Coordinates of C-alpha atoms in Angstrom, one line a residue:
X1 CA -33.4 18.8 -12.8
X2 CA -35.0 21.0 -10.5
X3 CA -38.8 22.2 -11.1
X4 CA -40.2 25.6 -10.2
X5 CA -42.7 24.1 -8.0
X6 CA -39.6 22.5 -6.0
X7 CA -38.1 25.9 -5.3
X8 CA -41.6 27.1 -4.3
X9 CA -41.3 24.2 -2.1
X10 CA -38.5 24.7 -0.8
X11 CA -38.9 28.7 -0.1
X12 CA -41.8 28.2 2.0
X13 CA -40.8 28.8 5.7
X14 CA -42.0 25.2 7.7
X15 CA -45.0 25.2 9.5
X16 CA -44.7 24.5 13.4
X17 CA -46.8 22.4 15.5
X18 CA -45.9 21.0 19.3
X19 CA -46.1 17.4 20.2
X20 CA -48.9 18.1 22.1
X21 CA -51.3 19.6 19.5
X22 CA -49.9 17.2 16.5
X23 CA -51.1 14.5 19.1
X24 CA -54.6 16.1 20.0
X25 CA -55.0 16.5 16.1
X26 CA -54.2 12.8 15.5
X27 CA -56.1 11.3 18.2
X28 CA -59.7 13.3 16.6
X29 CA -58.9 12.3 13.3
X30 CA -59.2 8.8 14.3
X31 CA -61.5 8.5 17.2
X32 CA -63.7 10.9 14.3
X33 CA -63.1 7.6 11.8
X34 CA -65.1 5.0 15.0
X35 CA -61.3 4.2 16.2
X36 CA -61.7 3.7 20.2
X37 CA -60.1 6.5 22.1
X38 CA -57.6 3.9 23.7
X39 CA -56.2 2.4 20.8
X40 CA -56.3 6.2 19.0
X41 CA -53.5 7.4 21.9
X42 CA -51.4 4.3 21.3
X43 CA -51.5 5.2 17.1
X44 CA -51.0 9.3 17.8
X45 CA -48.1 8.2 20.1
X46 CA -46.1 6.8 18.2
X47 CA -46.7 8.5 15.0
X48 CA -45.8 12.1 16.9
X49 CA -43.0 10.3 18.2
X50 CA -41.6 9.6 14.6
X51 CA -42.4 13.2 14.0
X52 CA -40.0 14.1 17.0
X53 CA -37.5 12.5 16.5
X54 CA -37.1 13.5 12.5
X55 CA -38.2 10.0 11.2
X56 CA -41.1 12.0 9.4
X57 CA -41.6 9.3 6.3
X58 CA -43.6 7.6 9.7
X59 CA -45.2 10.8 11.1
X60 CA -48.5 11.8 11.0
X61 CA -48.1 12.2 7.4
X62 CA -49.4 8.8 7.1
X63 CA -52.7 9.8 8.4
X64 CA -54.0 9.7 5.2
X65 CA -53.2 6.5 3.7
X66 CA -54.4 4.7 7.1
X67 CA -57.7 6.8 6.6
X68 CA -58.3 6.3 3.5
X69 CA -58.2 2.5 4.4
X70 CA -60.5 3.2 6.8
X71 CA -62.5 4.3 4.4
X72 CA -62.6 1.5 2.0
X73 CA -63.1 -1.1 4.7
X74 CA -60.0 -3.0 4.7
X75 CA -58.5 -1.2 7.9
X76 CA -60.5 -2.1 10.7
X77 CA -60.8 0.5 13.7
X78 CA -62.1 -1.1 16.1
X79 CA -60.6 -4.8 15.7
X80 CA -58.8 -5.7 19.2
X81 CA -55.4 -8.4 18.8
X82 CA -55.7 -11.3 20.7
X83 CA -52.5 -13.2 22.3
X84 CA -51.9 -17.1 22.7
X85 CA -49.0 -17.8 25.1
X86 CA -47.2 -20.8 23.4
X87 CA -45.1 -21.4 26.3
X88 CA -44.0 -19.5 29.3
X89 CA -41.6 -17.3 27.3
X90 CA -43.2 -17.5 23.8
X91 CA -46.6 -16.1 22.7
X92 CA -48.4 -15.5 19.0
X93 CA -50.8 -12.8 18.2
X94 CA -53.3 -12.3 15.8
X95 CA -53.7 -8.7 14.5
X96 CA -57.1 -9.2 13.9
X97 CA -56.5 -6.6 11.2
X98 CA -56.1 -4.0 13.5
X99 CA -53.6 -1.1 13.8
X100 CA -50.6 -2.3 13.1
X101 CA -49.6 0.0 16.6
X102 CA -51.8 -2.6 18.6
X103 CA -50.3 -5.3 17.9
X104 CA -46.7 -3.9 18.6
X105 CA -47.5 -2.6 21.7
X106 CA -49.1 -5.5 23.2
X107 CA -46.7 -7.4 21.4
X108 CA -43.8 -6.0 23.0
X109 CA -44.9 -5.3 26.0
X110 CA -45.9 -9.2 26.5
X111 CA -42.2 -10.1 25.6
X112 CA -41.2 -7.1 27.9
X113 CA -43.2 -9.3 30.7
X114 CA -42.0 -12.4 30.0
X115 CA -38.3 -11.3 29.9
X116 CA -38.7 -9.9 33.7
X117 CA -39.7 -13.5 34.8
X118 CA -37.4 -15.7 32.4
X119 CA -35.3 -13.5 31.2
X120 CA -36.4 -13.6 27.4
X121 CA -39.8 -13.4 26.1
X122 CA -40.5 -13.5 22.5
X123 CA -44.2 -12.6 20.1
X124 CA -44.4 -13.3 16.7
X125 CA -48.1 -11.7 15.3
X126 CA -49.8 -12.4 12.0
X127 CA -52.9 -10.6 10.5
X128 CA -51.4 -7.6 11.1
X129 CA -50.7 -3.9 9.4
X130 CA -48.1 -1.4 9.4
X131 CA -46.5 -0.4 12.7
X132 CA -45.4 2.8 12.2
X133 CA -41.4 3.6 13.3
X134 CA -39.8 0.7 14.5
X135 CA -37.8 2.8 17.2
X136 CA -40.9 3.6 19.3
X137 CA -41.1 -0.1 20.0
X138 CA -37.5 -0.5 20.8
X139 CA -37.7 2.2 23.3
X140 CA -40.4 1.0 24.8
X141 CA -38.2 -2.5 26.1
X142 CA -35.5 0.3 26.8
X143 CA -37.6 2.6 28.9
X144 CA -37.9 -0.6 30.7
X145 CA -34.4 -1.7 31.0
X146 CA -34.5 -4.0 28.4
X147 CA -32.4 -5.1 25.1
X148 CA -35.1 -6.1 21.8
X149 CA -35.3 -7.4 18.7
X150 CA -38.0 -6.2 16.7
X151 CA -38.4 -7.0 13.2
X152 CA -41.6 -7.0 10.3
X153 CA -41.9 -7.3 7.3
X154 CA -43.6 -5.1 4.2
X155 CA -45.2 -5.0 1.0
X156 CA -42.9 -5.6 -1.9
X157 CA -40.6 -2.7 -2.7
X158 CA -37.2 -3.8 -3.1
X159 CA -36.1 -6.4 -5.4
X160 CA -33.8 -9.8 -4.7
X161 CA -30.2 -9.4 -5.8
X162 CA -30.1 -9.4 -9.5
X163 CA -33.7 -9.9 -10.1
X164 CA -35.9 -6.3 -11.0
X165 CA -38.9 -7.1 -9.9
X166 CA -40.1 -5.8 -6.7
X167 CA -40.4 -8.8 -4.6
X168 CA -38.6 -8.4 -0.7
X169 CA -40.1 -5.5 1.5
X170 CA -38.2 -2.4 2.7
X171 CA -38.3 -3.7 5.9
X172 CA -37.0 -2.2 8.9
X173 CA -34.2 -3.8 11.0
X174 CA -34.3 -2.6 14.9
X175 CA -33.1 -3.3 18.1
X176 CA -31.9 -1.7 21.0
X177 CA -30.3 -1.7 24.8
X178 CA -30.2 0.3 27.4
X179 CA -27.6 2.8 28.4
X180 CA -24.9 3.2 31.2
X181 CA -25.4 6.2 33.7
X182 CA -23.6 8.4 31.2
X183 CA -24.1 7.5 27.9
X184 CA -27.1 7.0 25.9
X185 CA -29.1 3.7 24.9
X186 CA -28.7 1.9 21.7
X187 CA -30.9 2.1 19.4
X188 CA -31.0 1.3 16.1
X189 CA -33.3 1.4 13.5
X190 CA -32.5 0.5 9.7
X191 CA -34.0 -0.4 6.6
X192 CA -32.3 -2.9 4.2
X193 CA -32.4 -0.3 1.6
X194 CA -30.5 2.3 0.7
X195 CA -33.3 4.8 2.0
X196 CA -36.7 4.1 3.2
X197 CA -39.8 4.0 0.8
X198 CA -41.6 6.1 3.2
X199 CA -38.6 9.3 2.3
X200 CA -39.5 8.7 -1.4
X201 CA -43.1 9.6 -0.5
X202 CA -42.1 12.2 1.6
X203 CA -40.1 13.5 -0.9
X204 CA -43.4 13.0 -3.4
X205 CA -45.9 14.7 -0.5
X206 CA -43.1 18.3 -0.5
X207 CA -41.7 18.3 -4.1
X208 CA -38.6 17.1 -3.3
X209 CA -36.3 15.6 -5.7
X210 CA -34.0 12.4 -4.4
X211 CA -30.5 11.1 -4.5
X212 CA -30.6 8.7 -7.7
X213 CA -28.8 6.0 -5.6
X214 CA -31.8 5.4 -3.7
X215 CA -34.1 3.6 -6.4
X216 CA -35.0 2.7 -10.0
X217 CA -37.9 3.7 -12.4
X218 CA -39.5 1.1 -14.1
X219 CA -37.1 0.9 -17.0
X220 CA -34.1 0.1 -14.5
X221 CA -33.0 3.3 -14.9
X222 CA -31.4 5.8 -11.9
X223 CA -33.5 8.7 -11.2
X224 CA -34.0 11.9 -9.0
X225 CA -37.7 12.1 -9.3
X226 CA -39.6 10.0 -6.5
X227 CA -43.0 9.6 -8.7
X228 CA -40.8 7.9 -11.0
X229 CA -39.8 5.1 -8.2
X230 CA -42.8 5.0 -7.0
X231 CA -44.9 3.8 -10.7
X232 CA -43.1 0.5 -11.3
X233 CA -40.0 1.2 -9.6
X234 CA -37.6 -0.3 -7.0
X235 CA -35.7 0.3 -4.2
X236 CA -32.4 -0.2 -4.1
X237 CA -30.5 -2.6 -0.8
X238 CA -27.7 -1.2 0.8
X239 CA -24.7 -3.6 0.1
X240 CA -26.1 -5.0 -2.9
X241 CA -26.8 -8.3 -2.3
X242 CA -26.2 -8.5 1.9
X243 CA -29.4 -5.8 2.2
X244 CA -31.2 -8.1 -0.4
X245 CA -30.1 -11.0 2.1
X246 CA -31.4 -8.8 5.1
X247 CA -34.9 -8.4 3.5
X248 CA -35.4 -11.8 3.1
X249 CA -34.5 -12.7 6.7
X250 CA -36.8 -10.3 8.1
X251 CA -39.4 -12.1 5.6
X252 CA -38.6 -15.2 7.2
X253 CA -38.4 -14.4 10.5
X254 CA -41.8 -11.9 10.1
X255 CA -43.5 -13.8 7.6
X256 CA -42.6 -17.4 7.4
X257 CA -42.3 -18.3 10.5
X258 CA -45.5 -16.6 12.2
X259 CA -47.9 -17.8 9.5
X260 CA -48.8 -14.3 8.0
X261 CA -48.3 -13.1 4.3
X262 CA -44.9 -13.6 3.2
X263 CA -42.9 -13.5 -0.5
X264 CA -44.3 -11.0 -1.7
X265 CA -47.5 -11.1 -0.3
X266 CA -47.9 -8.9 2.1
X267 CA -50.4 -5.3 1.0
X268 CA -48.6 -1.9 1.4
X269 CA -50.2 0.6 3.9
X270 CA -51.1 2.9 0.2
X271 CA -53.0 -0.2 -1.6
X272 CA -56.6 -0.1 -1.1
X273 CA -57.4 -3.4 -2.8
X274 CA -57.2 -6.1 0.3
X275 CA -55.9 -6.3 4.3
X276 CA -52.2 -5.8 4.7
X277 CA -51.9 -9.4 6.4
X278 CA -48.3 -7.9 7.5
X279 CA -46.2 -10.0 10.2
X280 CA -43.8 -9.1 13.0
X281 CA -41.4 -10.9 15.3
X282 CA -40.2 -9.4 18.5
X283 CA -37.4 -10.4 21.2
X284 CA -37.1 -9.0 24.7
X285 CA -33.7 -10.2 26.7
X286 CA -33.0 -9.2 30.3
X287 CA -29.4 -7.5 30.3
X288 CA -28.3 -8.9 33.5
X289 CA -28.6 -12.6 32.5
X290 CA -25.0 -12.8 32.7
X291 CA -24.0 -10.0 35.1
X292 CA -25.2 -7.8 37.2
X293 CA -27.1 -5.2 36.1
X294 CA -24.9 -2.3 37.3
X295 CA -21.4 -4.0 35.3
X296 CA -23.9 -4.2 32.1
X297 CA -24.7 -0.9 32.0
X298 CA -20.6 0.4 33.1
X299 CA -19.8 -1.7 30.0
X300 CA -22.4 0.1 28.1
X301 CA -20.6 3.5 29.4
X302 CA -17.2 2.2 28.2
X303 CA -19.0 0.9 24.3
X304 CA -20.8 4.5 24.3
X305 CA -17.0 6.7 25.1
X306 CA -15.3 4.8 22.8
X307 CA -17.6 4.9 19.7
X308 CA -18.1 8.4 20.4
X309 CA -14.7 9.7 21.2
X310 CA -13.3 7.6 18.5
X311 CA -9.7 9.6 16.7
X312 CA -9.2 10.2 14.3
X313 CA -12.2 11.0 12.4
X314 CA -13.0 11.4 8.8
X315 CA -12.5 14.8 7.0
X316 CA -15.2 17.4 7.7
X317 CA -16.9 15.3 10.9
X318 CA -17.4 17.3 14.2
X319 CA -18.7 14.9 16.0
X320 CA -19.4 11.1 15.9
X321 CA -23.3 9.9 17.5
X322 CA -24.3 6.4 18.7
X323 CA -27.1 4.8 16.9
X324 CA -30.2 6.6 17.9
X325 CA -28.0 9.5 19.6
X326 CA -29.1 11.8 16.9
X327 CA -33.1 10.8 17.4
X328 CA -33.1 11.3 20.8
X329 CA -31.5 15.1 20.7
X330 CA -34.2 16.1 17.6
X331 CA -36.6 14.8 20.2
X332 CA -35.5 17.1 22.7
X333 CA -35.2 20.1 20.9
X334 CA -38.4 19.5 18.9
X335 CA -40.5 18.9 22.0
X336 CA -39.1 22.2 22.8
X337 CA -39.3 24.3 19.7
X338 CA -41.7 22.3 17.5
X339 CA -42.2 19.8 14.5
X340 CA -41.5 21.4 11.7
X341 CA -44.3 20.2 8.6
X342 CA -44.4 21.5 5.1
X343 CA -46.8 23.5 3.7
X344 CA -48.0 20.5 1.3
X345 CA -48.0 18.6 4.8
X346 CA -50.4 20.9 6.6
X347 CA -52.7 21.1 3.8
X348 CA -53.6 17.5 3.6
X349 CA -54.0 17.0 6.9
X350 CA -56.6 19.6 7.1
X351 CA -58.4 18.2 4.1
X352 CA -58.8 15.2 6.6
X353 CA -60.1 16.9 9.2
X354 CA -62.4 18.7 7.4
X355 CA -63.8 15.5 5.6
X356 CA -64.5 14.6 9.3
X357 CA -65.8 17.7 10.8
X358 CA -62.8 18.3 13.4
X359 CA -60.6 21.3 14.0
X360 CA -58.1 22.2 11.5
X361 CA -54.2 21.1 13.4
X362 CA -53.3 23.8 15.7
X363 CA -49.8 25.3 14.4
X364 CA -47.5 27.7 16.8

């Protein structure tokens, strides 16, 4: 049933801001809250880049909920990760309970490293918190001519096959390679569920209603409203019990195996009441292990053509996009014409910035 206030919503033109500014905006709002310039860029980056690419369940949006743990002490901004190298092509990181974005970056870019020299490097990190969009990461071992796997896992949202209790986190799947001369890179980025918990809040933050395939209220019943999900609900896997299967490896692989908070455990990025103790696992593989670099990538080309030329197509489908294809074209276009935010969006961001005495976001 639709609301007046979600046609309001919905009539209001949205509200334009360029990469640049969103990033200027994002970067005072945390160096304002004693976060280090450094580690605010890092943070801003990758949350604008979510923003760009129309993943905006991880945009700035969730400014917010990371300042408001700020706030309560349980989000440290200054806390730096440290790295142990475990052997020449495996290392562990503890989070320190920093920015989830630290310990990604360095993360990666330490598996990045190791893959150049060995050809595969791979980081598991404990103590962490959340990271953001997992795509950012993958195209950072992309932009350097590199395949990855990165997984984490997240706080309970989703529950085990059967079971109703919220229990497995809606945790994203991603990995990527690069592309031939003239086709695009893969990337993909997935979560187990159905749709990803951050939608249902954006959905919440603009009024939005949501498709009732998505989740369950807390009486096990399907439902359009998002606040509904949200109060004792749970997300629904994709595949029924395969994405229940998939959340559970990335708890194992994230969890389990690099010593951080795991069945259940792990604190959502919207729960005030203790650290996030979230955990990540990432792989880095040098594509020309087996061939040389330039047949890799001509084999690429030929994967790329052929999933994108594919005939016939389903009824009503113009044109079929690799994974990440449709990401990287928002991104171009929005770094042209702007990120569009809602209304509802703009507002509580400024509330943030005035709260720490900085400029209001600068809109186009």
């Amino acid at each position: 049933m639709t609301t007046q206030t979600d046609k309001e919503s919905a009539s209001k033109p949205p509200i334009l801001v360029s990469s640049t500014s969103a990033t200027k905006f994002t970067t005072s709002l945390l160096t304002a809250s004693s976060v280090p310039p450094h580690s605010a860029q890092i943070i801003a980056d990758a949350l604008v880049q979510a923003d760009l690419r129309g993943v905006e369940s991880h945009g700035i949006n969730r400014l917010p909920s990371y300042l408001s743990r700020l706030r309560s002490g349980i989000l440290s901004p200054t806390a730096e990760p440290t790295l142990s190298q475990t052997t020449p092509v495996v290392a562990q990181i503890d989070g320190q309970n920093a920015f989830g974005f630290l310990s990604a970056q360095l993360g990666i870019d330490t598996a990045i490293c190791m893959a150049k020299t060995y050809g595969i490097g791979m980081v598991s990190v404990k103590h962490s918190n959340h990271f953001g969009m997992s795509a950012w990461i993958v195209q950072r071992a992309v932009d350097q001519g590199m395949m990855s796997l990165v997984f984490t896992n997240s706080s309970p949202a989703l529950p085990v096959w059967g079971g109703m209790k919220p229990l497995m986190g809606v945790s994203p799947i991603a990995c990527g390679a690069p592309g031939g001369k003239e086709g695009k890179p893969f990337i993909l980025d997935m979560a187990p569920s159905v749709a990803a918990r951050g939608k249902v809040y954006k959905a919440l933050r603009r009024g939005d209603r949501i498709p009732t395939d998505w989740g369950l209220d807390k009486h096990g019943r399907t439902t359009d409203d998002p606040a509904e999900v949200l109060d004792g609900g749970v997300m629904l896997p994709i595949g029924g019990p395969k994405g229940s299967g998939l959340a559970i490896m990335m708890d194992v692989f994230s969890g389990v195996l690099s010593g951080s908070a795991f069945a259940g455990g792990v604190t959502g990025p919207y729960d005030l009441s203790k650290e996030g103790n979230v955990g990540h696992f990432f792989v880095v593989v040098k594509p020309d292990l087996f061939m040389s670099l330039d047949e890799f990538r001509a084999r690429m080309d030929v994967l790329y053509k052929t999933v994108v030329e594919s005939e016939p197509r389903m009824a009503g489908v113009d044109r079929i996009y690799f994974p990440g294809e449709i990401e990287l074209d928002r991104e171009a276009e929005r770094r042209k014409s702007g990120i569009p935010y809602s209304t509802e969006e703009i507002e509580s961001l400024n509330k943030e910035a005035d709260r720490l005495g900085v400029p209001h976001i600068e809109t186009m």
